[in-house]
Amino acid sequence: MKILLVSVNASYMHTNLAIRDLKNYAEKNCGCDIEIQLAEYTINQPVGEVLRGIAASAADWILFSTYIWNAEYVCKLLPEIKKILPSCVLGAGGPEFGYGAKKYLMNIPALDFVIFGEGEETFREMITECAGAPKSLLSRLADIKGIYYRKEDSIRGGTDNTGARIDFTGNRDLICNLDDIPFPYPEIVAGTADPDHKIYYYESSRGCPFSCSYCLSSVDKQVRFKSLERACSELQIFLDNNIKLVKFVDRTYNLDENHYIGIWDYIMKHHNGKTMFHFEIEAEYLSDKALDFLQQIPEGMMQFEMGVQSANKKTLAAINRSTNVEELAEKIRRIPRTIHQHLDLIAGLPYEDLESFGLSYDFVMDLRPDALQLGFLKILGGTEMEKFAEANGWKWMESPAYETFSTPYLSFEDIAFLKDMETVTDAYWNKGSFACTMNYVFRKASPWKFFCALVEYGRNVGAFLQARREAYWFELINDFVIKENFSEFEGAIDKNLIYDLLRYDFVRAGKKGNFPQWYKHNYDKDKHRKLLEENGLLKNSRIGFAITEYEEFEYNVLSEQPEVEKGRTEVLLRYK
């Protein structure tokens, strides 16, 4: 019996944890003769190319792992696979098809069944039931918990477009002991993994005790943990093999103090100087013990993603999140800057219009995150938010990714404006290329108001009509500073200083072969040579000049507060 487990990832660098868990768990717990293969593609590959790869497997069963980002792609593949491999059994699982099982079975005749919820035990039982007779699976689905399938005489469920009924076999008990699930990446142990160009996902717990109305994780409240001993032994595998990035997929990592601090302590004591570990944190619930411990963490070891979502307390209450934004901010400020901090906001939540969202935006920017992700509410089937949105006038995309079009508080035009704000935030803050300029501006003005003005200017000159390179964003903000009268920021922002800081941000990013028209290069070769000599870089003058740049500024751009240190400054920039 040959089974193919397929994932269509968002990009080449991603790895799919779900199909690996299914394969490894089945191979550990099934005593029958089976061949399970994995196939990973990306949504950027031509459908024909993926079909050829799948067809070459000649598998008896083909199962897809589905999410909102790959659902449409999988829907295109399924009917075509049935044409090429008409006798194969086609199934799917994952949050997208799992919670939309009736819809997908009704609309895709080629799809034979959908696994709902955790799939390891369901998949194992499917194999055990049909060992030696893979084509008999469809006749045995009714006896396997956790399956949606077609049944002619079913009295439950919906009806597909062939007239058959959609039946559900009932919920399956969750796996209580996560230690029963093998380490997901035998390729790392075997030394065949790609440590530098792949993101490896890892889970040390399942379930979430919180009830955020927009999130599918709130449906499964039974939290289970891997043993600390098991988790640490598996983390050592990543460390031993110098994996560059490991992302924990625990829905809220910091639930059990002994567990999460224990893992951090192990990482700190055994770190290899290379591997970055990523955690999704509910910052408000970090204990004093945890915050004290984090002060020891050096740079380059950990990064935290923390969902703020909104600073509007009425909004937070409506989506079942804590309204204690003051404590949240205080905890985030206590996290040391050696840990990369990624904060999230969601546009389209209840009771949040543009003005309220602007206050939330400034609330987050006041915390100076390394990155601010401006996301947009997705109305996911099976969530409490879906019912609320239907009853209260939300409009959203009916196909994945179910993103909000408008709310009673935000028009479609408002959402479109926030899309441009997302672009500006990413270009001018998240990438770090404008750090000196923006840190000055944000000390003097509201980040929200400044970026709103920049978005309006960018719209007027067509900045958001196509993808742009980094050099364009320098030109855009320079033109904005020069051409706008800045009446809203009169007396607060010094245009000349912004220009100096823009120039410094531009040259510190790397050696320039040519300078753009907007840039005034204050160059003096003799002064350049003198600074090279003072810094011991004239042993080989050709190399010295090649790896450095000389520039003069009207302000001390090297100062944390250049606005109070006006005066001509000579800077020697050295590049790697």
Coordinates of C-alpha atoms in Angstrom, one line a residue:
M1 CA 0.0 0.0 0.0
K2 CA 1.4 3.4 -1.0
I3 CA 0.3 6.7 0.6
L4 CA 1.3 10.2 -0.4
L5 CA 1.0 13.0 2.1
V6 CA 1.1 16.4 0.3
S7 CA 1.6 19.9 1.5
V8 CA 1.5 23.0 -0.6
N9 CA 3.4 25.6 1.3
A10 CA 3.5 29.4 1.1
S11 CA 7.1 29.4 0.1
Y12 CA 10.1 27.1 -0.4
M13 CA 11.6 27.9 3.0
H14 CA 8.6 26.5 4.9
T15 CA 8.3 22.9 6.1
N16 CA 5.0 21.2 7.0
L17 CA 4.8 19.8 10.5
A18 CA 1.4 18.1 10.0
I19 CA 2.3 15.6 7.3
R20 CA 5.5 14.7 9.1
D21 CA 3.6 13.9 12.3
L22 CA 1.1 11.7 10.4
K23 CA 3.9 9.8 8.7
N24 CA 6.1 9.3 11.7
Y25 CA 3.2 8.4 14.0
A26 CA 1.8 5.8 11.6
E27 CA 5.1 4.2 10.9
K28 CA 5.7 3.9 14.6
N29 CA 2.2 2.5 15.5
C30 CA 1.1 0.5 12.4
G31 CA 2.4 -3.1 12.2
C32 CA 1.4 -3.5 8.5
D33 CA 3.4 -3.1 5.4
I34 CA 2.9 0.4 4.1
E35 CA 4.9 3.0 2.1
I36 CA 4.3 6.6 3.2
Q37 CA 5.9 9.3 1.1
L38 CA 5.9 13.1 1.7
A39 CA 5.7 15.7 -1.1
E40 CA 6.0 19.4 -0.5
Y41 CA 5.3 22.0 -3.1
T42 CA 4.6 25.8 -3.0
I43 CA 1.7 27.8 -4.2
N44 CA 4.0 29.6 -6.6
Q45 CA 4.6 26.4 -8.7
P46 CA 2.6 25.8 -11.9
V47 CA -0.2 23.4 -11.3
G48 CA 0.9 21.2 -14.1
E49 CA 4.3 20.8 -12.5
V50 CA 2.8 19.7 -9.2
L51 CA 0.4 17.3 -11.0
R52 CA 3.3 15.6 -12.7
G53 CA 5.1 15.1 -9.4
I54 CA 2.0 13.7 -7.7
A55 CA 1.2 11.4 -10.6
A56 CA 4.7 9.9 -10.5
S57 CA 3.9 8.6 -7.0
A58 CA 1.2 6.3 -8.3
A59 CA -0.1 6.3 -4.8
D60 CA -3.2 4.4 -3.6
W61 CA -4.2 7.3 -1.2
I62 CA -3.3 10.9 -1.5
L63 CA -4.0 13.2 1.4
F64 CA -3.5 17.0 1.5
S65 CA -2.7 19.3 4.5
T66 CA -4.8 22.5 4.0
Y67 CA -4.8 26.0 5.4
I68 CA -6.3 29.3 4.2
W69 CA -3.3 30.1 2.1
N70 CA -3.3 26.9 0.0
A71 CA -7.0 26.0 -0.1
E72 CA -7.7 27.4 -3.5
Y73 CA -4.6 25.8 -5.0
V74 CA -5.6 22.4 -3.5
C75 CA -9.1 22.8 -4.9
K76 CA -7.6 23.2 -8.4
L77 CA -5.4 20.1 -8.0
L78 CA -8.0 17.6 -6.7
P79 CA -10.2 17.2 -9.8
E80 CA -7.1 17.0 -12.0
I81 CA -5.5 14.3 -9.9
K82 CA -8.7 12.2 -10.2
K83 CA -8.3 12.4 -14.0
I84 CA -4.7 11.2 -13.9
L85 CA -5.1 8.7 -11.1
P86 CA -8.8 7.7 -11.3
S87 CA -8.5 4.8 -8.8
C88 CA -6.7 6.7 -6.0
V89 CA -8.5 7.8 -2.9
L90 CA -8.3 11.5 -2.2
G91 CA -8.5 13.0 1.2
A92 CA -7.6 16.2 3.1
G93 CA -7.2 17.5 6.6
G94 CA -6.0 20.6 8.4
P95 CA -7.9 23.6 9.7
E96 CA -9.3 24.8 6.4
F97 CA -10.8 21.7 5.0
G98 CA -11.5 20.3 8.5
Y99 CA -13.8 23.1 9.6
G100 CA -15.2 23.5 6.0
A101 CA -15.6 19.8 5.4
K102 CA -19.2 19.9 4.2
K103 CA -18.6 22.8 1.8
Y104 CA -15.6 21.1 0.2
L105 CA -17.2 17.7 -0.1
M106 CA -20.3 19.2 -1.6
N107 CA -18.4 21.2 -4.2
I108 CA -15.5 18.9 -5.1
P109 CA -16.7 15.4 -6.2
A110 CA -13.1 14.2 -6.6
L111 CA -12.6 14.6 -2.8
D112 CA -13.5 11.4 -1.0
F113 CA -13.2 12.3 2.6
V114 CA -11.9 14.9 5.1
I115 CA -10.2 14.3 8.4
F116 CA -11.4 16.6 11.2
G117 CA -9.2 17.6 14.1
E118 CA -6.0 15.9 15.2
G119 CA -5.2 13.4 12.5
E120 CA -2.6 11.0 13.8
E121 CA -4.9 8.4 15.4
T122 CA -7.4 8.7 12.6
F123 CA -4.8 8.2 10.0
R124 CA -3.3 5.2 11.9
E125 CA -6.7 3.6 12.2
M126 CA -7.4 4.1 8.5
I127 CA -4.3 2.3 7.6
T128 CA -4.9 -0.5 10.1
E129 CA -8.5 -1.0 8.9
C130 CA -7.4 -1.2 5.2
A131 CA -4.0 -2.9 5.4
G132 CA -3.6 -5.1 2.3
A133 CA -6.8 -3.7 0.7
P134 CA -6.2 0.1 0.2
K135 CA -9.2 0.4 -2.2
S136 CA -11.6 -0.7 0.5
L137 CA -11.1 2.5 2.5
L138 CA -14.2 4.2 1.3
S139 CA -16.5 1.3 2.4
R140 CA -15.0 1.4 5.9
L141 CA -15.0 5.2 6.7
A142 CA -18.2 5.0 8.7
D143 CA -16.4 3.0 11.4
I144 CA -13.5 5.5 11.8
K145 CA -13.9 8.4 14.2
G146 CA -13.0 11.9 13.0
I147 CA -14.1 11.6 9.3
Y148 CA -16.4 13.5 7.0
Y149 CA -17.5 11.5 4.0
R150 CA -20.3 10.9 1.5
K151 CA -23.0 8.5 2.3
E152 CA -26.1 7.9 0.2
D153 CA -28.5 7.1 3.0
S154 CA -27.1 9.4 5.7
I155 CA -29.7 11.3 7.7
R156 CA -27.2 13.9 9.0
G157 CA -25.0 16.6 7.4
G158 CA -25.5 18.3 4.1
T159 CA -26.0 17.2 0.5
D160 CA -23.3 17.5 -2.2
N161 CA -23.9 18.3 -5.9
T162 CA -24.3 14.6 -6.8
G163 CA -27.2 14.1 -4.3
A164 CA -25.2 12.2 -1.8
R165 CA -25.3 13.1 1.9
I166 CA -22.3 14.3 3.9
D167 CA -21.9 12.3 7.1
F168 CA -19.6 12.8 10.1
T169 CA -18.4 9.8 12.1
G170 CA -18.0 11.8 15.3
N171 CA -15.2 13.5 17.3
R172 CA -12.1 11.5 18.2
D173 CA -10.5 11.7 21.6
L174 CA -7.4 13.8 21.6
I175 CA -3.9 12.4 22.1
C176 CA -3.1 13.0 25.7
N177 CA 0.5 12.1 25.8
L178 CA 2.4 14.2 23.1
D179 CA 5.5 12.1 23.8
D180 CA 3.8 9.4 21.8
I181 CA 4.5 11.5 18.6
P182 CA 8.0 10.9 17.2
F183 CA 10.4 13.7 16.4
P184 CA 9.1 15.2 13.2
Y185 CA 12.3 15.6 11.2
P186 CA 14.3 12.4 10.7
E187 CA 16.0 14.1 7.8
I188 CA 17.8 16.4 10.4
V189 CA 19.0 13.3 12.3
A190 CA 20.1 11.8 9.1
G191 CA 22.0 14.9 8.1
T192 CA 20.1 15.6 4.9
A193 CA 18.2 18.7 6.0
D194 CA 18.8 22.2 4.8
P195 CA 19.8 24.1 8.0
D196 CA 20.2 27.5 6.5
H197 CA 17.3 27.9 4.1
K198 CA 14.4 26.2 5.7
I199 CA 12.1 27.1 8.7
Y200 CA 11.5 24.1 10.9
Y201 CA 8.3 24.2 13.0
Y202 CA 8.1 22.5 16.4
E203 CA 5.4 22.0 19.0
S204 CA 5.8 21.4 22.7
S205 CA 2.1 21.8 23.5
R206 CA -1.3 21.6 21.9
G207 CA -4.5 23.4 22.7
C208 CA -5.2 26.9 24.0
P209 CA -7.2 27.9 27.1
F210 CA -8.2 31.3 25.8
S211 CA -11.3 32.2 23.9
C212 CA -10.4 34.8 21.3
S213 CA -13.5 34.9 19.1
Y214 CA -11.7 35.1 15.7
C215 CA -9.3 32.1 16.3
L216 CA -9.8 28.4 15.6
S217 CA -7.4 27.6 18.4
S218 CA -10.0 28.6 20.9
V219 CA -12.1 25.6 19.8
D220 CA -9.7 23.1 21.4
K221 CA -9.2 24.1 25.0
Q222 CA -7.7 20.8 26.2
V223 CA -4.0 21.9 26.7
R224 CA -1.4 19.1 26.6
F225 CA 2.4 19.3 26.9
K226 CA 5.3 17.2 25.8
S227 CA 7.4 16.3 28.8
L228 CA 10.2 18.8 29.5
E229 CA 12.8 16.0 29.2
R230 CA 11.4 15.0 25.7
A231 CA 11.2 18.6 24.4
C232 CA 14.7 19.4 25.5
S233 CA 16.1 16.2 23.9
E234 CA 14.5 17.2 20.6
L235 CA 15.6 20.8 20.8
Q236 CA 19.2 19.4 21.1
I237 CA 18.8 17.8 17.7
F238 CA 18.1 21.3 16.2
L239 CA 21.1 22.7 18.1
D240 CA 23.5 19.8 17.1
N241 CA 22.6 20.3 13.5
N242 CA 22.9 24.1 13.5
I243 CA 19.4 24.8 12.2
K244 CA 19.1 28.5 11.6
L245 CA 15.4 29.0 12.6
V246 CA 13.0 26.9 14.7
K247 CA 9.5 28.2 15.1
F248 CA 7.4 26.9 18.0
V249 CA 3.8 26.5 16.9
D250 CA 2.4 26.3 20.4
R251 CA -0.7 28.5 20.2
T252 CA 0.3 30.2 23.5
Y253 CA 3.7 29.1 24.5
N254 CA 3.9 30.6 28.0
L255 CA 1.1 28.6 29.7
D256 CA 3.0 26.5 32.3
E257 CA 5.8 28.3 34.0
N258 CA 7.9 25.2 34.7
H259 CA 7.5 24.0 31.1
Y260 CA 8.3 27.2 29.3
I261 CA 11.0 28.5 31.5
G262 CA 12.6 25.0 31.6
I263 CA 12.8 25.1 27.8
W264 CA 14.3 28.6 27.7
D265 CA 16.8 27.6 30.4
Y266 CA 17.9 24.6 28.3
I267 CA 18.2 26.7 25.2
M268 CA 20.3 29.3 27.0
K269 CA 22.7 26.7 28.5
H270 CA 23.1 24.7 25.3
H271 CA 22.9 27.3 22.6
N272 CA 25.2 26.8 19.6
G273 CA 25.5 30.5 18.7
K274 CA 23.4 30.1 15.5
T275 CA 19.9 28.8 16.0
M276 CA 17.1 31.3 16.5
F277 CA 14.0 30.1 18.4
H278 CA 10.7 31.8 17.7
F279 CA 7.8 31.8 20.3
E280 CA 4.2 33.1 20.2
I281 CA 3.8 34.8 23.6
E282 CA 0.9 36.1 25.6
A283 CA 3.0 38.8 27.2
E284 CA 0.5 39.8 29.8
Y285 CA 0.8 36.4 31.4
L286 CA 4.6 36.3 31.7
S287 CA 5.4 35.8 35.4
D288 CA 8.0 38.0 37.2
K289 CA 10.2 34.9 37.4
A290 CA 10.0 34.6 33.6
L291 CA 10.7 38.3 33.0
D292 CA 13.7 38.1 35.4
F293 CA 15.0 35.0 33.6
L294 CA 14.8 36.7 30.2
Q295 CA 17.2 39.4 31.3
Q296 CA 20.0 36.8 30.8
I297 CA 19.1 36.0 27.1
P298 CA 21.8 37.3 24.7
E299 CA 21.0 38.7 21.3
G300 CA 20.3 36.3 18.4
M301 CA 18.9 33.5 20.5
M302 CA 15.1 34.2 20.7
Q303 CA 12.3 36.1 19.0
F304 CA 8.9 36.7 20.4
E305 CA 5.6 37.3 18.5
M306 CA 3.0 39.0 20.7
G307 CA -0.5 39.7 19.7
V308 CA -1.8 43.1 21.0
Q309 CA -4.6 43.1 18.4
S310 CA -6.1 46.4 19.7
A311 CA -5.7 48.9 22.5
N312 CA -9.4 49.6 22.6
K313 CA -10.8 48.0 25.7
K314 CA -14.3 47.7 24.3
T315 CA -12.9 46.0 21.3
L316 CA -10.9 43.6 23.4
A317 CA -13.8 42.7 25.5
A318 CA -15.9 42.0 22.4
I319 CA -13.4 39.4 21.1
N320 CA -12.9 37.8 24.5
R321 CA -9.4 39.1 25.2
S322 CA -8.0 40.7 28.3
T323 CA -8.6 44.4 28.5
N324 CA -5.6 45.1 30.8
V325 CA -3.5 46.9 28.1
E326 CA -1.6 48.8 30.8
E327 CA -0.2 45.6 32.2
L328 CA 0.5 44.2 28.8
A329 CA 2.5 47.3 27.9
E330 CA 4.4 47.1 31.2
K331 CA 5.3 43.4 30.6
I332 CA 6.5 44.1 27.0
R333 CA 8.7 46.9 28.2
R334 CA 10.4 44.5 30.6
I335 CA 11.3 42.1 27.9
P336 CA 15.0 42.9 27.1
R337 CA 15.8 44.3 23.6
T338 CA 18.2 41.4 23.0
I339 CA 15.0 39.5 22.1
H340 CA 13.5 40.4 18.8
Q341 CA 10.0 41.6 19.4
H342 CA 7.2 41.3 16.8
L343 CA 3.8 42.8 17.8
D344 CA 0.5 42.3 16.0
L345 CA -2.5 44.5 15.4
I346 CA -5.7 43.3 13.6
A347 CA -7.8 45.7 11.5
G348 CA -11.5 45.0 11.2
L349 CA -12.4 44.1 14.8
P350 CA -15.6 45.2 16.5
Y351 CA -15.9 48.9 17.6
E352 CA -12.7 49.9 16.0
D353 CA -12.8 52.7 13.4
L354 CA -9.9 54.5 11.8
E355 CA -9.5 56.9 14.8
S356 CA -9.5 54.0 17.3
F357 CA -7.2 52.0 15.1
G358 CA -4.8 55.0 15.0
L359 CA -4.7 55.0 18.8
S360 CA -3.9 51.3 18.9
Y361 CA -1.2 51.9 16.3
D362 CA 0.4 54.6 18.4
F363 CA 0.1 52.4 21.5
V364 CA 2.1 49.7 19.8
M365 CA 4.6 52.0 18.2
D366 CA 5.3 53.6 21.6
L367 CA 6.6 50.2 22.6
R368 CA 9.1 50.4 19.7
P369 CA 8.7 46.8 18.5
D370 CA 11.3 45.5 16.0
A371 CA 8.3 44.7 13.7
L372 CA 4.7 45.7 13.7
Q373 CA 2.5 43.3 11.7
L374 CA -0.7 45.1 10.6
G375 CA -3.0 42.2 9.9
F376 CA -6.6 42.1 8.7
L377 CA -9.5 40.2 10.4
K378 CA -10.2 36.9 8.7
I379 CA -13.7 35.5 9.3
L380 CA -13.0 31.8 9.8
G381 CA -15.7 29.2 9.7
G382 CA -16.4 27.6 13.0
T383 CA -15.3 30.6 15.1
E384 CA -17.5 32.7 17.4
M385 CA -16.5 35.7 15.2
E386 CA -18.2 34.2 12.2
K387 CA -21.6 34.2 14.0
F388 CA -21.0 37.8 15.3
A389 CA -20.0 39.1 11.9
E390 CA -23.0 37.5 10.2
A391 CA -25.3 39.1 12.7
N392 CA -23.7 42.5 12.7
G393 CA -23.1 43.6 9.1
W394 CA -19.5 42.5 8.4
K395 CA -18.7 41.8 4.8
W396 CA -15.8 39.6 3.9
M397 CA -14.3 37.4 1.1
E398 CA -16.3 34.2 0.7
S399 CA -13.2 32.2 -0.4
P400 CA -9.9 31.8 1.4
A401 CA -8.4 33.8 3.1
Y402 CA -11.9 35.2 4.2
E403 CA -10.4 38.6 4.7
T404 CA -12.7 41.4 5.9
F405 CA -13.9 43.9 3.2
S406 CA -15.9 46.3 5.5
T407 CA -17.4 46.5 9.0
P408 CA -19.9 48.8 10.6
Y409 CA -16.9 50.9 11.7
L410 CA -14.6 50.6 8.7
S411 CA -15.7 51.2 5.1
F412 CA -14.0 49.3 2.2
E413 CA -12.1 52.6 1.5
D414 CA -10.9 52.6 5.1
I415 CA -9.6 49.0 4.7
A416 CA -7.9 50.0 1.4
F417 CA -6.2 52.9 3.2
L418 CA -5.0 50.5 5.9
K419 CA -3.6 48.2 3.3
D420 CA -1.4 51.1 2.1
M421 CA -0.6 51.8 5.8
E422 CA 0.6 48.2 6.0
T423 CA 2.9 48.7 3.1
V424 CA 4.4 51.9 4.6
T425 CA 4.8 50.3 8.0
D426 CA 6.7 47.4 6.4
A427 CA 8.9 49.6 4.3
Y428 CA 9.7 52.3 6.8
W429 CA 9.7 50.4 10.1
N430 CA 9.8 46.7 9.9
K431 CA 12.7 46.3 7.5
G432 CA 14.9 48.6 9.7
S433 CA 16.4 50.5 6.8
F434 CA 15.0 53.8 8.1
A435 CA 15.7 53.2 11.8
C436 CA 17.5 56.5 12.5
T437 CA 15.0 58.6 10.6
M438 CA 11.9 57.0 12.1
N439 CA 13.2 57.0 15.7
Y440 CA 13.6 60.7 15.4
V441 CA 10.3 61.3 13.8
F442 CA 8.4 59.1 16.2
R443 CA 9.9 61.0 19.2
K444 CA 8.5 64.2 17.8
A445 CA 5.2 63.2 16.2
S446 CA 2.4 60.5 16.3
P447 CA 3.6 57.6 14.1
W448 CA 0.1 57.1 13.0
K449 CA -0.4 60.7 11.9
F450 CA 3.0 60.9 10.2
F451 CA 2.4 57.7 8.3
C452 CA -1.1 58.7 7.4
A453 CA 0.2 61.9 5.8
L454 CA 2.9 59.9 4.0
V455 CA 0.3 57.4 2.7
E456 CA -1.8 60.3 1.3
Y457 CA 1.2 61.7 -0.4
G458 CA 2.2 58.3 -1.7
R459 CA -1.3 57.8 -3.1
N460 CA -1.1 61.1 -5.0
V461 CA 2.1 60.1 -6.7
G462 CA 1.1 56.4 -7.4
A463 CA 3.5 54.9 -4.9
F464 CA 1.2 51.9 -4.2
L465 CA 0.4 50.9 -7.8
Q466 CA 3.2 48.4 -8.1
A467 CA 6.0 46.7 -6.2
R468 CA 8.8 49.0 -5.3
R469 CA 12.5 48.5 -4.3
E470 CA 14.0 49.9 -1.2
A471 CA 15.7 52.8 -3.1
Y472 CA 12.3 54.1 -4.2
W473 CA 11.1 54.4 -0.6
F474 CA 14.1 56.7 0.2
E475 CA 13.2 58.9 -2.8
L476 CA 9.5 59.0 -1.8
I477 CA 10.0 60.1 1.8
N478 CA 12.6 62.6 0.7
D479 CA 10.2 64.1 -1.8
F480 CA 7.4 64.0 0.9
V481 CA 9.6 65.9 3.4
I482 CA 10.6 68.5 0.8
K483 CA 7.2 69.1 -0.9
E484 CA 4.8 68.9 2.0
N485 CA 4.2 72.0 4.2
F486 CA 4.1 69.9 7.4
S487 CA 1.7 72.3 8.9
E488 CA 0.4 69.5 11.2
F489 CA 3.9 69.0 12.5
E490 CA 5.0 72.6 12.6
G491 CA 7.6 73.3 15.3
A492 CA 7.9 69.6 16.1
I493 CA 9.8 68.1 13.1
D494 CA 13.0 69.6 11.7
K495 CA 13.1 68.9 7.9
N496 CA 16.8 69.5 7.6
L497 CA 17.5 66.9 10.3
I498 CA 15.2 64.4 8.6
Y499 CA 17.2 64.9 5.4
D500 CA 20.5 64.3 7.2
L501 CA 19.1 61.2 8.9
L502 CA 17.7 59.9 5.6
R503 CA 21.2 60.3 4.1
Y504 CA 22.8 58.5 7.0
D505 CA 20.2 55.6 6.8
F506 CA 20.9 55.4 3.1
V507 CA 24.7 55.1 3.3
R508 CA 24.8 52.9 6.4
A509 CA 22.9 50.2 4.5
G510 CA 25.8 49.4 2.2
K511 CA 28.5 50.8 -0.1
K512 CA 27.0 52.8 -3.0
G513 CA 28.3 52.7 -6.5
N514 CA 26.2 55.7 -7.5
F515 CA 24.2 58.2 -5.5
P516 CA 20.7 59.0 -6.5
Q517 CA 19.6 62.5 -7.5
W518 CA 18.0 63.3 -4.2
Y519 CA 21.2 62.5 -2.3
K520 CA 23.8 65.3 -1.7
H521 CA 27.1 63.5 -1.2
N522 CA 29.4 65.7 0.9
Y523 CA 32.7 64.0 0.1
D524 CA 36.2 65.0 0.7
K525 CA 38.9 62.5 -0.3
D526 CA 41.6 64.0 1.8
K527 CA 39.4 63.8 4.9
H528 CA 38.4 60.2 4.0
R529 CA 42.1 59.2 3.8
K530 CA 42.9 60.9 7.1
L531 CA 40.1 59.0 8.9
L532 CA 41.3 55.7 7.2
E533 CA 44.7 56.4 8.6
E534 CA 43.4 57.2 12.1
N535 CA 41.5 53.9 12.1
G536 CA 44.4 51.8 10.8
L537 CA 42.8 51.1 7.4
L538 CA 45.5 52.5 5.1
K539 CA 47.8 49.4 4.9
N540 CA 46.1 48.8 1.6
S541 CA 44.6 52.1 0.4
R542 CA 42.6 50.5 -2.4
I543 CA 40.9 48.1 -0.1
G544 CA 40.5 50.7 2.6
F545 CA 38.6 53.1 0.3
A546 CA 36.6 50.2 -1.2
I547 CA 35.2 49.0 2.2
T548 CA 34.4 52.4 3.6
E549 CA 32.6 55.6 2.9
Y550 CA 33.1 59.1 4.0
E551 CA 30.2 61.5 4.6
E552 CA 29.6 64.8 6.3
F553 CA 26.4 65.8 8.1
E554 CA 25.0 69.0 9.6
Y555 CA 23.9 67.1 12.8
N556 CA 25.5 64.4 14.9
V557 CA 23.6 61.5 13.2
L558 CA 25.5 59.1 15.5
S559 CA 23.7 60.5 18.6
E560 CA 20.6 58.9 20.0
Q561 CA 19.2 62.4 20.1
P562 CA 20.7 64.2 17.1
E563 CA 18.1 67.0 17.4
V564 CA 20.0 68.4 20.4
E565 CA 23.5 68.0 18.9
K566 CA 23.5 70.2 15.8
G567 CA 27.0 70.6 14.4
R568 CA 29.0 69.4 11.4
T569 CA 29.9 65.8 11.9
E570 CA 32.4 63.7 9.9
V571 CA 31.5 60.0 9.6
L572 CA 33.6 57.1 8.4
L573 CA 31.3 54.2 7.5
R574 CA 32.9 50.7 7.4
Y575 CA 31.2 47.9 5.5
K576 CA 31.7 44.2 5.9

